Coordinates of C-alpha atoms and ligand atoms in Angstrom, one line a residue:
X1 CA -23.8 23.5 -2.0
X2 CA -24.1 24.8 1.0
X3 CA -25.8 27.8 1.8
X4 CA -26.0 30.7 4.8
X5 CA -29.2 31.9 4.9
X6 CA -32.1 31.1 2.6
X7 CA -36.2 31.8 2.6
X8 CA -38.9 31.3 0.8
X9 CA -42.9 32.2 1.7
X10 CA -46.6 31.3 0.7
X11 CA -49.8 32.7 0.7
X12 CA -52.0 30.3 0.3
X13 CA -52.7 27.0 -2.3
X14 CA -56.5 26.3 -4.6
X15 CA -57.9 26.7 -8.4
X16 CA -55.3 29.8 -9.7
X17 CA -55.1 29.7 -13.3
X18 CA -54.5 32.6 -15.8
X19 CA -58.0 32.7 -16.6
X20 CA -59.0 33.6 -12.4
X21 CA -57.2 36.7 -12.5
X22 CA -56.6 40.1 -14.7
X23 CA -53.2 41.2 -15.4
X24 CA -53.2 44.2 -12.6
X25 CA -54.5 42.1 -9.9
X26 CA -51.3 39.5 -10.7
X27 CA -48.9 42.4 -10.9
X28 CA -50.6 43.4 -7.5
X29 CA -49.8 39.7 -6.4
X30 CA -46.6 38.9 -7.3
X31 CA -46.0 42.5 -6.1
X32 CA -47.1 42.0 -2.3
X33 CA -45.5 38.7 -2.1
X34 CA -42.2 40.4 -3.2
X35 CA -42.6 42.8 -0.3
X36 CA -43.4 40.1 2.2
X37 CA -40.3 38.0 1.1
X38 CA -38.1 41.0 1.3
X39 CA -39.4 42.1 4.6
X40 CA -37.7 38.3 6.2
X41 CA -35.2 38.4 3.7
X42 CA -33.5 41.7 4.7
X43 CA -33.3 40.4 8.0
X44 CA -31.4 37.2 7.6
X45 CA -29.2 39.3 5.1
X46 CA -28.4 41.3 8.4
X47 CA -28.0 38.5 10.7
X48 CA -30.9 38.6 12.1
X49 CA -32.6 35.3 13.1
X50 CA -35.0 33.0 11.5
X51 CA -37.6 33.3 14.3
X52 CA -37.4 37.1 13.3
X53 CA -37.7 36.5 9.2
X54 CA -40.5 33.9 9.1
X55 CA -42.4 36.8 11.8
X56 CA -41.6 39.7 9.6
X57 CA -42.3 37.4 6.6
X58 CA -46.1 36.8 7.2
X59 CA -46.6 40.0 9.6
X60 CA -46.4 41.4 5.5
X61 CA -48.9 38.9 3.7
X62 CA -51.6 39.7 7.2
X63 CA -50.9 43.2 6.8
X64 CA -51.7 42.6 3.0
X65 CA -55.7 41.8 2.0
X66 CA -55.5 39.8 -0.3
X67 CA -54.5 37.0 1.6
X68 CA -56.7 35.0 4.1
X69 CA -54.7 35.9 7.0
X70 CA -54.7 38.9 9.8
X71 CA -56.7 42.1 6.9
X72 CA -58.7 40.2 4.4
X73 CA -59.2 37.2 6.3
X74 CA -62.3 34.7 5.5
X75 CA -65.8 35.3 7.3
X76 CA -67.4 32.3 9.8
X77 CA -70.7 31.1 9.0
X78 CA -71.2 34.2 12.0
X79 CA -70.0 36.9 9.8
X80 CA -67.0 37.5 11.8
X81 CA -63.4 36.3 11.8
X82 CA -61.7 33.4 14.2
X83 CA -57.8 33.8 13.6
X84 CA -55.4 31.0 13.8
X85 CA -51.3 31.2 14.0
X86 CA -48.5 29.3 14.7
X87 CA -44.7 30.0 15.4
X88 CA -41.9 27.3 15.8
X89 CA -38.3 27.6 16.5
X90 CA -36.1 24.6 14.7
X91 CA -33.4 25.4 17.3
X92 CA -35.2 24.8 20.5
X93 CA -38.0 23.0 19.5
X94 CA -40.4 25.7 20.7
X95 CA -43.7 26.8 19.5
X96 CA -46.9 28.9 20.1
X97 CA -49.7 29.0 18.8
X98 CA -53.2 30.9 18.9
X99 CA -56.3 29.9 17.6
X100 CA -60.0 31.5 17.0
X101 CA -58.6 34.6 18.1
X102 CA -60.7 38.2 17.0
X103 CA -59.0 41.0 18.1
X104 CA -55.0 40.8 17.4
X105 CA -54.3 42.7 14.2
X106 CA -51.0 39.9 13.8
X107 CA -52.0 36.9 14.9
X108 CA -48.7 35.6 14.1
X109 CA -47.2 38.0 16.9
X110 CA -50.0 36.1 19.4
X111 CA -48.3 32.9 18.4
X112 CA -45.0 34.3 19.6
X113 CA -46.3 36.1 22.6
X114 CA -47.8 32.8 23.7
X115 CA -44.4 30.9 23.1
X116 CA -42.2 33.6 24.8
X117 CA -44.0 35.1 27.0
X118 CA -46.8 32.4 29.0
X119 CA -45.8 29.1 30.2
X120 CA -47.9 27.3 28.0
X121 CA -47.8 26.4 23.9
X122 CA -51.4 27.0 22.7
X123 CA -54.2 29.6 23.7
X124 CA -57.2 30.1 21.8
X125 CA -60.1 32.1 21.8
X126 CA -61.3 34.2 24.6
X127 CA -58.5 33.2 27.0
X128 CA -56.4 34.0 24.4
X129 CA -57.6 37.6 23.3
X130 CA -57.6 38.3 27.1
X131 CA -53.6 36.6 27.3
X132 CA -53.1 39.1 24.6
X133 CA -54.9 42.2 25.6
X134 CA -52.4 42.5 28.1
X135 CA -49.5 42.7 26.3
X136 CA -48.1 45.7 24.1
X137 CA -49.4 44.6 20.6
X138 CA -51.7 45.9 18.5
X139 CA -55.7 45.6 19.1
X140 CA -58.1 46.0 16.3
X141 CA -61.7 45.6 16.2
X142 CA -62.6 42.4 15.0
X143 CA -64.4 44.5 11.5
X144 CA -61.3 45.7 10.7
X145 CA -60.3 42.6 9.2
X146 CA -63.4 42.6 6.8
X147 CA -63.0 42.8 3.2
X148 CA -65.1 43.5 0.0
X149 CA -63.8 40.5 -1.5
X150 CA -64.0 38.3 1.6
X151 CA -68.0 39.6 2.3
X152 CA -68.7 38.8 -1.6
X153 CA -67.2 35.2 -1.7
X154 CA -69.0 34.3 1.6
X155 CA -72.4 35.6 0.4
X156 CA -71.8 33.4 -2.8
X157 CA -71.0 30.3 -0.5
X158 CA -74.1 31.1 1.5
X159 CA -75.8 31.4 -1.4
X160 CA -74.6 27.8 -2.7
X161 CA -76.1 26.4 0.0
X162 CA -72.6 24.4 0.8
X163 CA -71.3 24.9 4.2
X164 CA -67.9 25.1 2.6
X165 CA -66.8 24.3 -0.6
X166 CA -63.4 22.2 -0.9
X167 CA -64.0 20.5 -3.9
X168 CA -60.9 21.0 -5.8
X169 CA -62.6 22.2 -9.2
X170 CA -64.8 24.6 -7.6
X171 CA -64.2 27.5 -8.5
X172 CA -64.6 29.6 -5.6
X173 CA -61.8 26.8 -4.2
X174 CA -59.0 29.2 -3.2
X175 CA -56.8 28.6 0.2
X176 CA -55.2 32.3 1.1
X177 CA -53.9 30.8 4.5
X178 CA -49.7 32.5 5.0
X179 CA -46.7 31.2 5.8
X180 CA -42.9 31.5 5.9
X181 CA -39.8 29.2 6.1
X182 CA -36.6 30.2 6.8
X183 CA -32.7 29.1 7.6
X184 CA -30.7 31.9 9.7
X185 CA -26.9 32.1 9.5
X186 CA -26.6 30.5 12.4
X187 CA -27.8 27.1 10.8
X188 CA -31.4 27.4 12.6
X189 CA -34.8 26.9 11.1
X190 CA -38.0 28.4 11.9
X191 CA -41.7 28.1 10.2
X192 CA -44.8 30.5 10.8
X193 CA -48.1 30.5 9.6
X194 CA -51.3 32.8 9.7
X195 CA -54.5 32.2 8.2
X196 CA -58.4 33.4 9.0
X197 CA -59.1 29.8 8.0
X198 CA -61.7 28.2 5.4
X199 CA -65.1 30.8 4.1
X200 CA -68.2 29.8 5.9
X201 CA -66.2 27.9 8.5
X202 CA -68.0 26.7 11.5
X203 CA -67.7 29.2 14.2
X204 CA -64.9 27.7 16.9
X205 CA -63.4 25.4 13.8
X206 CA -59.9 24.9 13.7
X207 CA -57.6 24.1 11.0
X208 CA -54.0 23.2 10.8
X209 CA -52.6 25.7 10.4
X210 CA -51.9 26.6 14.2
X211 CA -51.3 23.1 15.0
X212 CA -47.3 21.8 15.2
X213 CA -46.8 19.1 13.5
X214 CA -50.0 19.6 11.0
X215 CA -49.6 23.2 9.3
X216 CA -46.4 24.3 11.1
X217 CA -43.3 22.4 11.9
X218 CA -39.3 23.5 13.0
X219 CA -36.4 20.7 13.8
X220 CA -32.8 22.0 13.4
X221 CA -32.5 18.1 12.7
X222 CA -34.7 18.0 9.6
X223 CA -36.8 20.6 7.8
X224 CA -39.1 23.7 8.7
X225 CA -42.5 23.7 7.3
X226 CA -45.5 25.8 6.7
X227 CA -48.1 24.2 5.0
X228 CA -52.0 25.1 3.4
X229 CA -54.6 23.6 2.1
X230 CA -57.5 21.9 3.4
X231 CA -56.5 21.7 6.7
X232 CA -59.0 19.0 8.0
X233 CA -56.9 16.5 5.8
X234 CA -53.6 17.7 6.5
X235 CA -54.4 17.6 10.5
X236 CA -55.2 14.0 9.7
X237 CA -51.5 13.3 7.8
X238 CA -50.2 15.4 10.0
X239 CA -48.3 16.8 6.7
X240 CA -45.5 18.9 8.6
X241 CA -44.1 16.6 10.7
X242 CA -44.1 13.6 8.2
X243 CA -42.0 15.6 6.1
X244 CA -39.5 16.0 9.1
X245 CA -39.9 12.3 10.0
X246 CA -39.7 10.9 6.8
X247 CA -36.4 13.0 6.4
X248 CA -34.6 12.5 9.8
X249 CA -36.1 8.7 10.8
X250 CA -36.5 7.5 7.1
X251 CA -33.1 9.3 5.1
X252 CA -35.7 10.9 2.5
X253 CA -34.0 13.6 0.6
X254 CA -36.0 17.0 1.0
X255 CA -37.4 16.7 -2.7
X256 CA -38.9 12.9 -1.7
X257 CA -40.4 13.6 1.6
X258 CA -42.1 16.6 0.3
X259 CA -43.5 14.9 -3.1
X260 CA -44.4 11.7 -1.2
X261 CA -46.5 13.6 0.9
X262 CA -48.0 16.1 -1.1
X263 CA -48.6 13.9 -4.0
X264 CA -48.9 11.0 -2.5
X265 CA -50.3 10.6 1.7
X266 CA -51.9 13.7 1.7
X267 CA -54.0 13.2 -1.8
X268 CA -54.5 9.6 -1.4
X269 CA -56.7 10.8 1.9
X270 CA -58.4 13.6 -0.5
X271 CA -56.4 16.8 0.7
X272 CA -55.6 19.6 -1.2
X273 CA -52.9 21.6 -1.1
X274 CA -49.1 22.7 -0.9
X275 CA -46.2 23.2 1.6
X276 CA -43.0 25.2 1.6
X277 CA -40.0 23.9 2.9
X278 CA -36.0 24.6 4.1
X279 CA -33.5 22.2 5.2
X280 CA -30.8 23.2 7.3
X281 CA -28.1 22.8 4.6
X282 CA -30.4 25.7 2.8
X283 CA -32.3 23.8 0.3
X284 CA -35.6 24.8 -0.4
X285 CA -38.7 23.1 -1.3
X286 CA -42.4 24.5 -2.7
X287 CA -44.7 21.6 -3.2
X288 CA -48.8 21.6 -4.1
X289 CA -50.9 19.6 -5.5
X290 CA -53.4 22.5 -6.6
X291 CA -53.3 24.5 -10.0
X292 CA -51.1 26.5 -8.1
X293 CA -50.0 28.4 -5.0
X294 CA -48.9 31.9 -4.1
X295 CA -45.3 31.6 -3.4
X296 CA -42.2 33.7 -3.5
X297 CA -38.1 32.3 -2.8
X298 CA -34.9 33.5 -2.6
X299 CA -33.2 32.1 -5.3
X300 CA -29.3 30.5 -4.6
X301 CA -27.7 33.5 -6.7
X302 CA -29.4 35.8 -3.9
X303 CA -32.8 37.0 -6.3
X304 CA -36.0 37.0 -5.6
X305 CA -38.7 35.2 -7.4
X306 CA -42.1 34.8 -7.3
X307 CA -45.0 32.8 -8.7
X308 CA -49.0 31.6 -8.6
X309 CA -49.5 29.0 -11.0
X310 CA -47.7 25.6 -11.4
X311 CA -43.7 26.4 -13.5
X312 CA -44.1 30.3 -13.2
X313 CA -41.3 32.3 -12.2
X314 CA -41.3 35.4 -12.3
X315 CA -37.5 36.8 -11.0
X316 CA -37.4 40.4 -9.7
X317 CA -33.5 41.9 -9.7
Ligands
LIG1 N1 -55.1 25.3 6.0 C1 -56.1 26.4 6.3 C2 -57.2 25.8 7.1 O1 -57.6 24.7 6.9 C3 -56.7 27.0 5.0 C4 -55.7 27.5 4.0 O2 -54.6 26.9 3.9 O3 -56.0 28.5 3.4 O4 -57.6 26.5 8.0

């Protein structure tokens, strides 16, 4: 069936079982991604466009702290926090992105700014903060994104000794990285993603989440992707575009391309992770190969659901 609009949003893939978490800080969970689907869903319900959703989307989960993007965002092995964001427009085939960036309280508004406003596609660190400083969007102090929770697990992964710790059974093994997908009653796609990146990261590191074709991907043609996990590995597979090509070179249904590469490319290489995924006929896809991943959709009957471990679904009226 087709369908007009449709949406659906993550906040990030890693080791979330029951036993992780205590009942409140679920409710508080399931909660904030149920505001941060609503806030791209009332859009699309208006008309609005799918460049505007997946924006409004993930502006929610960075304006939230317990995700690992924009407030709440991991620490560098400096103590500090290197932002990284991508926007891409399935329409036109346009993107920005922004990468180690300190001072933009939305990094995902950067990645915009960047596509609509400079002539070029990427900017990242200083240049960037300076590109951005002279716009009208909102500066913070690159503390202001520190968190409790964020200071603790990065003294523990100091503590460790391990620069980073991706091994999928560790426990401290948790992706936070946002994203959004979205189809626009127009029939256009567009994908965004935010994330403050891996604890402990190497100062200048970049993931792929800000990279097209890696985390982020938008083709009227095919699919729109936004994608987290170990980003090292899915830069590698570049995860989002295989998905598209597998779909519009290789006739993959949505469900196949996504699986295949999930459960297949990505984990053969030793990636962890999950994607979320719309086609332009409104089907939607949320794939991981983790114990779970923080995700919310809009269901086909028009409710919204949301969910962190693997077959959870919680439906909100
Ligand atoms: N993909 C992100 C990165 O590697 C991390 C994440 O998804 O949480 O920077």
């Amino acid at each position: 069936m087709k369908q007009s609009t449709a949406i659906a949003i993550h906040g990030g893939a890693g080791v979330l079982t029951p036993d992780a978490f205590g009942v409140a800080e679920r409710d508080e969970v399931h909660r904030a991604l149920r505001e941060a689907l609503s806030a791209g869903d009332v859009i699309l319900r208006a008309g609005g466009t799918s460049l505007d959703a997946v924006e409004a989307a993930v502006i929610a989960l960075e304006e939230c702290p317990w995700f690992n993007a924009g407030k709440g965002a991991v620490f560098t092995d400096e103590g500090e926090h290197e932002l990284d964001a991508a926007i891409m427009d399935g329409a036109r085939r346009d993107a920005g992105a922004v990468a180690g960036i300190r001072h933009l309280r939305n990094p995902v508004r950067g990645a915009r700014a960047v596509m609509e406003r400079s002539e070029h596609l990427m900017l990242i660190g200083g240049g960037a903060d300076r590109f951005l400083a002279g716009h009208d969007l909102p500066q913070v102090e690159n503390a202001w994104f520190d968190t409790e929770l964020r200071r603790r697990q990065w003294r523990e992964q100091r503590q460790g000794g391990e620069r980073v710790s991706l091994e999928p059974g560790a426990p401290g093994y948790k992706f936070g990285t946002v994203g959004a997908v979205a189809l626009d009653a127009a029939g256009h796609v567009a994908a965004a993603t935010s994330t403050g990146g891996i604890t402990n990261k190497r100062f200048g590191r970049v993931g792929d989440s800000p990279l097209i074709g890696a985390g982020t991907w938008a083709d009227d043609r095919a699919v729109a992707v936004s994608a987290t996990g170990h980003g090292e590995y899915f830069i590698r597979a570049a995860v989002a575009h295989e998905i598209a090509a597998r779909i519009r070179h290789g006739g993959a249904s949505l469900e196949a391309a996504c699986r295949d590469v999930v459960q297949g490319e990505l984990k053969e290489l030793g990636g962890s992770g999950g994607v979320i995924a719309v086609a332009p006929e409104g089907e939607l896809r949320l794939e991981f190969n983790t114990p779970g991943m923080y995700r919310a959709w809009r269901g086909r009957d028009g409710s919204l659901h949301t969910a962190i471990f693997a077959d959870e679904d919680r439906r909100h009226p």
